[in-house]
Amino acid sequence: EDQVTQSPEALRLQEGESSSLNCSYTVSGLRGLFWYRQDPGKGPEFLFTLYSAGEEKEKERLKATLTKKESFLHITAPKPEDSATYLCAVPLGSTGRRALTFGSGTRLQVQP
Amino acid sequence: KAGVTQTPRYLIKTRGQQVTLSCSPISGHRSVSWYQQTPGQGLQFLFEYFSETQRNKGNFPGRFSGRQFSNSRSEMNVSTLELGDSALYLCASSLRKVTEAFFGQGTRLTVV
């Protein structure tokens, strides 16, 4: 069964304190891993897609990496506006490519 | 370019009633997926439509249904509402051959 596990569940950082969020997955035949950011009461905002081990993507203070078993979202020198829930997702293995299984998310709080 | 539009943003319904939610995808996107988000279960896949056909379905009872129109707009319907159906319902659209899903702001459904 396809599974996506995120850790930690919650993370509190001081402004400028870099850290990493983890997303581990058990999927037969990975067809992409997606990172989203979600603010309270809003829909998830697409951040990155990773397709193969060793791939890296960057956007401002965020960098996503992928191995054969997990993905990391590195946050460098975060700011308070980076506070949000970060979700990772993979397509369901046995069905279509656009049916996503989401992890439970990491709630990030960055304090000034 | 306009994003994914969901209407209404908020709904309050009584147990036993039915409800219809609407989603207009990004122009040019032909795939529309629906998700349910609750604090306890997180984001869960409901179903996906492409070219007016349901392509994938998640593990939800038959009370949850949907359809897609020729202009790619989609609706989802929940009949015989239960208290547990209270959730944020999210719609996402994708291009035909690209798996990145872009989400709307969601419809917050409260069943009383």
PDB file of C-alpha atoms in Angstrom:
ATOM      1  CA  GLU A   1       0.000   0.000   0.000  1.00  0.00           C
ATOM      2  CA  ASP A   2       1.302   3.439  -0.910  1.00  0.00           C
ATOM      3  CA  GLN A   3       2.314   5.411   2.148  1.00  0.00           C
ATOM      4  CA  VAL A   4       3.706   8.858   2.750  1.00  0.00           C
ATOM      5  CA  THR A   5       5.057   9.847   6.159  1.00  0.00           C
ATOM      6  CA  GLN A   6       6.184  13.316   7.137  1.00  0.00           C
ATOM      7  CA  SER A   7       8.296  14.383  10.088  1.00  0.00           C
ATOM      8  CA  PRO A   8       8.399  16.238  12.298  1.00  0.00           C
ATOM      9  CA  GLU A   9       4.704  16.880  12.846  1.00  0.00           C
ATOM     10  CA  ALA A  10       5.476  20.404  14.014  1.00  0.00           C
ATOM     11  CA  LEU A  11       8.586  22.549  13.984  1.00  0.00           C
ATOM     12  CA  ARG A  12       9.271  25.880  15.612  1.00  0.00           C
ATOM     13  CA  LEU A  13      12.266  27.870  14.384  1.00  0.00           C
ATOM     14  CA  GLN A  14      13.743  31.226  15.114  1.00  0.00           C
ATOM     15  CA  GLU A  15      14.080  33.567  12.160  1.00  0.00           C
ATOM     16  CA  GLY A  16      17.302  32.688  10.342  1.00  0.00           C
ATOM     17  CA  GLU A  17      17.557  29.207  11.873  1.00  0.00           C
ATOM     18  CA  SER A  18      17.843  26.719   8.980  1.00  0.00           C
ATOM     19  CA  SER A  19      16.303  23.250   9.161  1.00  0.00           C
ATOM     20  CA  SER A  20      14.939  20.368   7.095  1.00  0.00           C
ATOM     21  CA  LEU A  21      11.576  18.653   6.793  1.00  0.00           C
ATOM     22  CA  ASN A  22      11.371  14.986   5.899  1.00  0.00           C
ATOM     23  CA  CYS A  23       9.002  13.040   3.672  1.00  0.00           C
ATOM     24  CA  SER A  24       9.478   9.283   3.427  1.00  0.00           C
ATOM     25  CA  TYR A  25       7.464   7.201   0.991  1.00  0.00           C
ATOM     26  CA  THR A  26       6.643   3.633   0.129  1.00  0.00           C
ATOM     27  CA  VAL A  27       5.419   3.583  -3.445  1.00  0.00           C
ATOM     28  CA  SER A  28       5.823   1.001  -6.159  1.00  0.00           C
ATOM     29  CA  GLY A  29       7.177   2.835  -9.172  1.00  0.00           C
ATOM     30  CA  LEU A  30       7.452   6.457  -8.109  1.00  0.00           C
ATOM     31  CA  ARG A  31       5.958   8.806 -10.670  1.00  0.00           C
ATOM     32  CA  GLY A  32       6.881  12.036  -9.024  1.00  0.00           C
ATOM     33  CA  LEU A  33       6.930  13.532  -5.558  1.00  0.00           C
ATOM     34  CA  PHE A  34       5.257  16.873  -4.925  1.00  0.00           C
ATOM     35  CA  TRP A  35       5.731  19.502  -2.271  1.00  0.00           C
ATOM     36  CA  TYR A  36       2.996  21.959  -1.338  1.00  0.00           C
ATOM     37  CA  ARG A  37       2.646  24.793   1.118  1.00  0.00           C
ATOM     38  CA  GLN A  38      -0.697  25.386   2.815  1.00  0.00           C
ATOM     39  CA  ASP A  39      -1.734  28.429   4.812  1.00  0.00           C
ATOM     40  CA  PRO A  40      -4.635  28.127   7.279  1.00  0.00           C
ATOM     41  CA  GLY A  41      -8.033  28.064   5.566  1.00  0.00           C
ATOM     42  CA  LYS A  42      -6.523  28.060   2.077  1.00  0.00           C
ATOM     43  CA  GLY A  43      -5.820  25.492  -0.599  1.00  0.00           C
ATOM     44  CA  PRO A  44      -2.340  23.981  -0.976  1.00  0.00           C
ATOM     45  CA  GLU A  45       0.087  26.004  -3.083  1.00  0.00           C
ATOM     46  CA  PHE A  46       2.297  24.019  -5.437  1.00  0.00           C
ATOM     47  CA  LEU A  47       6.037  24.310  -4.736  1.00  0.00           C
ATOM     48  CA  PHE A  48       8.054  21.543  -6.424  1.00  0.00           C
ATOM     49  CA  THR A  49       7.953  18.319  -8.394  1.00  0.00           C
ATOM     50  CA  LEU A  50      10.796  15.799  -8.150  1.00  0.00           C
ATOM     51  CA  TYR A  51      10.949  12.758 -10.396  1.00  0.00           C
ATOM     52  CA  SER A  52      14.210  10.919  -9.852  1.00  0.00           C
ATOM     53  CA  ALA A  53      16.704  10.220  -7.078  1.00  0.00           C
ATOM     54  CA  GLY A  54      19.370  12.892  -6.910  1.00  0.00           C
ATOM     55  CA  GLU A  55      17.137  15.594  -8.318  1.00  0.00           C
ATOM     56  CA  GLU A  56      17.072  18.971  -6.566  1.00  0.00           C
ATOM     57  CA  LYS A  57      14.829  22.010  -6.995  1.00  0.00           C
ATOM     58  CA  GLU A  58      15.152  25.452  -5.410  1.00  0.00           C
ATOM     59  CA  LYS A  59      12.854  28.387  -4.886  1.00  0.00           C
ATOM     60  CA  GLU A  60      13.924  31.329  -2.764  1.00  0.00           C
ATOM     61  CA  ARG A  61      14.751  29.933   0.702  1.00  0.00           C
ATOM     62  CA  LEU A  62      13.431  26.447  -0.101  1.00  0.00           C
ATOM     63  CA  LYS A  63      15.320  23.526  -1.603  1.00  0.00           C
ATOM     64  CA  ALA A  64      13.813  20.105  -2.215  1.00  0.00           C
ATOM     65  CA  THR A  65      15.846  16.943  -2.693  1.00  0.00           C
ATOM     66  CA  LEU A  66      14.895  13.355  -3.490  1.00  0.00           C
ATOM     67  CA  THR A  67      16.416   9.952  -2.718  1.00  0.00           C
ATOM     68  CA  LYS A  68      15.015   6.510  -3.435  1.00  0.00           C
ATOM     69  CA  LYS A  69      13.167   6.421  -0.134  1.00  0.00           C
ATOM     70  CA  GLU A  70      12.637   9.999   0.998  1.00  0.00           C
ATOM     71  CA  SER A  71      12.586  13.648   0.173  1.00  0.00           C
ATOM     72  CA  PHE A  72      13.807  16.617   2.164  1.00  0.00           C
ATOM     73  CA  LEU A  73      12.627  20.187   2.118  1.00  0.00           C
ATOM     74  CA  HIS A  74      15.476  22.356   3.314  1.00  0.00           C
ATOM     75  CA  ILE A  75      14.621  25.822   4.590  1.00  0.00           C
ATOM     76  CA  THR A  76      17.551  28.219   4.685  1.00  0.00           C
ATOM     77  CA  ALA A  77      17.410  31.314   6.905  1.00  0.00           C
ATOM     78  CA  PRO A  78      13.611  31.180   7.233  1.00  0.00           C
ATOM     79  CA  LYS A  79      11.463  34.255   7.756  1.00  0.00           C
ATOM     80  CA  PRO A  80       8.147  34.520   9.640  1.00  0.00           C
ATOM     81  CA  GLU A  81       6.283  34.527   6.315  1.00  0.00           C
ATOM     82  CA  ASP A  82       7.535  30.971   5.730  1.00  0.00           C
ATOM     83  CA  SER A  83       5.244  29.816   8.542  1.00  0.00           C
ATOM     84  CA  ALA A  84       2.757  27.343   7.057  1.00  0.00           C
ATOM     85  CA  THR A  85       2.022  23.639   6.789  1.00  0.00           C
ATOM     86  CA  TYR A  86       4.226  21.880   4.268  1.00  0.00           C
ATOM     87  CA  LEU A  87       2.761  18.827   2.565  1.00  0.00           C
ATOM     88  CA  CYS A  88       4.335  16.204   0.364  1.00  0.00           C
ATOM     89  CA  ALA A  89       2.377  13.932  -1.945  1.00  0.00           C
ATOM     90  CA  VAL A  90       2.901  11.087  -4.395  1.00  0.00           C
ATOM     91  CA  PRO A  91       0.622   9.711  -7.102  1.00  0.00           C
ATOM     92  CA  LEU A  92      -1.228   6.557  -6.080  1.00  0.00           C
ATOM     93  CA  GLY A  93       0.753   3.618  -7.370  1.00  0.00           C
ATOM     94  CA  SER A  94      -1.982   1.514  -8.856  1.00  0.00           C
ATOM     95  CA  THR A  95      -4.179   4.192 -10.323  1.00  0.00           C
ATOM     96  CA  GLY A  96      -3.875   7.428 -12.230  1.00  0.00           C
ATOM     97  CA  ARG A  97      -1.013   9.840 -12.095  1.00  0.00           C
ATOM     98  CA  ARG A  98      -3.141  12.640 -10.786  1.00  0.00           C
ATOM     99  CA  ALA A  99      -4.602  10.861  -7.764  1.00  0.00           C
ATOM    100  CA  LEU A 100      -2.336  11.998  -4.952  1.00  0.00           C
ATOM    101  CA  THR A 101      -1.608  10.459  -1.576  1.00  0.00           C
ATOM    102  CA  PHE A 102      -0.654  13.193   0.878  1.00  0.00           C
ATOM    103  CA  GLY A 103       1.410  13.025   4.014  1.00  0.00           C
ATOM    104  CA  SER A 104      -0.021  14.524   7.188  1.00  0.00           C
ATOM    105  CA  GLY A 105       2.170  17.596   6.844  1.00  0.00           C
ATOM    106  CA  THR A 106       4.695  19.512   8.931  1.00  0.00           C
ATOM    107  CA  ARG A 107       3.428  22.651  10.667  1.00  0.00           C
ATOM    108  CA  LEU A 108       6.255  25.156  10.555  1.00  0.00           C
ATOM    109  CA  GLN A 109       6.292  28.224  12.769  1.00  0.00           C
ATOM    110  CA  VAL A 110       9.062  30.777  12.325  1.00  0.00           C
ATOM    111  CA  GLN A 111       9.348  33.272  15.134  1.00  0.00           C
ATOM    112  CA  PRO A 112      10.888  36.736  14.627  1.00  0.00           C
TER     113      PRO A 112
ATOM    114  CA  LYS B   1      -3.985  33.612 -15.742  1.00  0.00           C
ATOM    115  CA  ALA B   2      -6.866  32.859 -13.405  1.00  0.00           C
ATOM    116  CA  GLY B   3      -6.387  30.053 -10.913  1.00  0.00           C
ATOM    117  CA  VAL B   4      -8.767  27.317  -9.846  1.00  0.00           C
ATOM    118  CA  THR B   5     -12.066  28.785  -8.678  1.00  0.00           C
ATOM    119  CA  GLN B   6     -14.319  27.028  -6.203  1.00  0.00           C
ATOM    120  CA  THR B   7     -17.791  28.095  -5.209  1.00  0.00           C
ATOM    121  CA  PRO B   8     -19.210  28.623  -2.731  1.00  0.00           C
ATOM    122  CA  ARG B   9     -16.432  29.288  -0.232  1.00  0.00           C
ATOM    123  CA  TYR B  10     -18.567  28.424   2.782  1.00  0.00           C
ATOM    124  CA  LEU B  11     -21.655  26.292   3.278  1.00  0.00           C
ATOM    125  CA  ILE B  12     -23.720  25.259   6.264  1.00  0.00           C
ATOM    126  CA  LYS B  13     -26.060  22.330   5.764  1.00  0.00           C
ATOM    127  CA  THR B  14     -28.244  20.148   7.943  1.00  0.00           C
ATOM    128  CA  ARG B  15     -27.820  16.398   8.355  1.00  0.00           C
ATOM    129  CA  GLY B  16     -29.696  14.501   5.682  1.00  0.00           C
ATOM    130  CA  GLN B  17     -29.531  17.279   3.122  1.00  0.00           C
ATOM    131  CA  GLN B  18     -27.506  17.160  -0.057  1.00  0.00           C
ATOM    132  CA  VAL B  19     -24.968  19.656  -1.362  1.00  0.00           C
ATOM    133  CA  THR B  20     -23.333  20.510  -4.689  1.00  0.00           C
ATOM    134  CA  LEU B  21     -19.933  22.143  -4.925  1.00  0.00           C
ATOM    135  CA  SER B  22     -18.509  23.703  -8.065  1.00  0.00           C
ATOM    136  CA  CYS B  23     -15.000  23.955  -9.480  1.00  0.00           C
ATOM    137  CA  SER B  24     -13.685  25.859 -12.492  1.00  0.00           C
ATOM    138  CA  PRO B  25     -10.185  24.679 -13.456  1.00  0.00           C
ATOM    139  CA  ILE B  26      -7.342  26.745 -14.843  1.00  0.00           C
ATOM    140  CA  SER B  27      -7.948  27.553 -18.490  1.00  0.00           C
ATOM    141  CA  GLY B  28      -6.608  24.718 -20.639  1.00  0.00           C
ATOM    142  CA  HIS B  29      -6.534  22.165 -17.831  1.00  0.00           C
ATOM    143  CA  ARG B  30      -8.690  19.168 -18.576  1.00  0.00           C
ATOM    144  CA  SER B  31      -8.170  17.114 -15.429  1.00  0.00           C
ATOM    145  CA  VAL B  32     -10.043  17.968 -12.252  1.00  0.00           C
ATOM    146  CA  SER B  33      -9.532  16.144  -8.963  1.00  0.00           C
ATOM    147  CA  TRP B  34     -11.402  16.491  -5.697  1.00  0.00           C
ATOM    148  CA  TYR B  35     -10.027  16.057  -2.185  1.00  0.00           C
ATOM    149  CA  GLN B  36     -11.469  16.142   1.312  1.00  0.00           C
ATOM    150  CA  GLN B  37      -9.400  17.671   4.106  1.00  0.00           C
ATOM    151  CA  THR B  38     -10.189  17.131   7.770  1.00  0.00           C
ATOM    152  CA  PRO B  39      -8.044  17.638  10.891  1.00  0.00           C
ATOM    153  CA  GLY B  40      -8.159  13.919  11.683  1.00  0.00           C
ATOM    154  CA  GLN B  41      -7.656  12.348   8.251  1.00  0.00           C
ATOM    155  CA  GLY B  42      -5.715  15.037   6.428  1.00  0.00           C
ATOM    156  CA  LEU B  43      -6.052  15.363   2.660  1.00  0.00           C
ATOM    157  CA  GLN B  44      -7.799  12.417   1.046  1.00  0.00           C
ATOM    158  CA  PHE B  45      -8.426  11.809  -2.643  1.00  0.00           C
ATOM    159  CA  LEU B  46     -12.081  11.606  -3.673  1.00  0.00           C
ATOM    160  CA  PHE B  47     -12.087  11.274  -7.458  1.00  0.00           C
ATOM    161  CA  GLU B  48     -10.591  12.573 -10.691  1.00  0.00           C
ATOM    162  CA  TYR B  49     -12.301  13.540 -13.929  1.00  0.00           C
ATOM    163  CA  PHE B  50     -10.757  13.908 -17.339  1.00  0.00           C
ATOM    164  CA  SER B  51     -12.676  14.588 -20.562  1.00  0.00           C
ATOM    165  CA  GLU B  52     -15.995  14.260 -18.719  1.00  0.00           C
ATOM    166  CA  THR B  53     -15.124  10.736 -17.499  1.00  0.00           C
ATOM    167  CA  GLN B  54     -14.285   9.630 -13.991  1.00  0.00           C
ATOM    168  CA  ARG B  55     -10.775   8.172 -14.235  1.00  0.00           C
ATOM    169  CA  ASN B  56     -10.017   7.396 -10.611  1.00  0.00           C
ATOM    170  CA  LYS B  57     -11.955   7.096  -7.392  1.00  0.00           C
ATOM    171  CA  GLY B  58     -10.839   7.144  -3.785  1.00  0.00           C
ATOM    172  CA  ASN B  59     -12.227   5.138  -0.897  1.00  0.00           C
ATOM    173  CA  PHE B  60     -15.390   7.099  -0.169  1.00  0.00           C
ATOM    174  CA  PRO B  61     -19.014   5.930   0.006  1.00  0.00           C
ATOM    175  CA  GLY B  62     -21.355   6.259  -2.931  1.00  0.00           C
ATOM    176  CA  ARG B  63     -22.949   9.328  -1.352  1.00  0.00           C
ATOM    177  CA  PHE B  64     -20.028  11.226  -2.851  1.00  0.00           C
ATOM    178  CA  SER B  65     -20.309  11.704  -6.585  1.00  0.00           C
ATOM    179  CA  GLY B  66     -19.153  14.089  -9.224  1.00  0.00           C
ATOM    180  CA  ARG B  67     -19.255  15.019 -12.837  1.00  0.00           C
ATOM    181  CA  GLN B  68     -17.362  17.069 -15.374  1.00  0.00           C
ATOM    182  CA  PHE B  69     -18.772  19.174 -18.157  1.00  0.00           C
ATOM    183  CA  SER B  70     -17.494  19.701 -21.682  1.00  0.00           C
ATOM    184  CA  ASN B  71     -15.834  22.992 -20.646  1.00  0.00           C
ATOM    185  CA  SER B  72     -13.887  21.035 -17.948  1.00  0.00           C
ATOM    186  CA  ARG B  73     -15.815  22.612 -15.096  1.00  0.00           C
ATOM    187  CA  SER B  74     -16.657  20.072 -12.434  1.00  0.00           C
ATOM    188  CA  GLU B  75     -19.191  19.582  -9.692  1.00  0.00           C
ATOM    189  CA  MET B  76     -19.221  17.238  -6.760  1.00  0.00           C
ATOM    190  CA  ASN B  77     -22.328  16.195  -4.888  1.00  0.00           C
ATOM    191  CA  VAL B  78     -22.741  14.759  -1.437  1.00  0.00           C
ATOM    192  CA  SER B  79     -26.116  13.278  -0.607  1.00  0.00           C
ATOM    193  CA  THR B  80     -27.611  12.448   2.773  1.00  0.00           C
ATOM    194  CA  LEU B  81     -25.083  14.571   4.613  1.00  0.00           C
ATOM    195  CA  GLU B  82     -23.583  13.309   7.866  1.00  0.00           C
ATOM    196  CA  LEU B  83     -21.856  15.281  10.594  1.00  0.00           C
ATOM    197  CA  GLY B  84     -18.586  13.626   9.594  1.00  0.00           C
ATOM    198  CA  ASP B  85     -18.801  15.162   6.140  1.00  0.00           C
ATOM    199  CA  SER B  86     -17.847  18.522   7.628  1.00  0.00           C
ATOM    200  CA  ALA B  87     -14.555  19.330   5.948  1.00  0.00           C
ATOM    201  CA  LEU B  88     -12.667  21.543   3.541  1.00  0.00           C
ATOM    202  CA  TYR B  89     -13.335  20.263   0.034  1.00  0.00           C
ATOM    203  CA  LEU B  90     -10.559  21.052  -2.396  1.00  0.00           C
ATOM    204  CA  CYS B  91     -10.512  20.932  -6.146  1.00  0.00           C
ATOM    205  CA  ALA B  92      -7.315  20.687  -8.167  1.00  0.00           C
ATOM    206  CA  SER B  93      -6.682  20.956 -11.879  1.00  0.00           C
ATOM    207  CA  SER B  94      -3.878  19.574 -14.020  1.00  0.00           C
ATOM    208  CA  LEU B  95      -2.765  19.626 -17.608  1.00  0.00           C
ATOM    209  CA  ARG B  96      -3.323  16.444 -19.545  1.00  0.00           C
ATOM    210  CA  LYS B  97       0.238  15.159 -19.494  1.00  0.00           C
ATOM    211  CA  VAL B  98       1.537  16.954 -16.428  1.00  0.00           C
ATOM    212  CA  THR B  99       0.923  15.637 -12.974  1.00  0.00           C
ATOM    213  CA  GLU B 100       1.358  18.870 -10.974  1.00  0.00           C
ATOM    214  CA  ALA B 101      -1.988  19.725  -9.437  1.00  0.00           C
ATOM    215  CA  PHE B 102      -2.995  23.298  -8.703  1.00  0.00           C
ATOM    216  CA  PHE B 103      -5.556  23.752  -5.973  1.00  0.00           C
ATOM    217  CA  GLY B 104      -8.413  26.143  -5.440  1.00  0.00           C
ATOM    218  CA  GLN B 105      -9.150  27.846  -2.129  1.00  0.00           C
ATOM    219  CA  GLY B 106     -11.643  25.189  -1.174  1.00  0.00           C
ATOM    220  CA  THR B 107     -15.211  25.059   0.028  1.00  0.00           C
ATOM    221  CA  ARG B 108     -15.666  24.845   3.792  1.00  0.00           C
ATOM    222  CA  LEU B 109     -18.688  22.631   4.436  1.00  0.00           C
ATOM    223  CA  THR B 110     -20.202  22.491   7.898  1.00  0.00           C
ATOM    224  CA  VAL B 111     -22.922  19.932   8.608  1.00  0.00           C
ATOM    225  CA  VAL B 112     -25.063  20.622  11.669  1.00  0.00           C
TER     226      VAL B 112
END
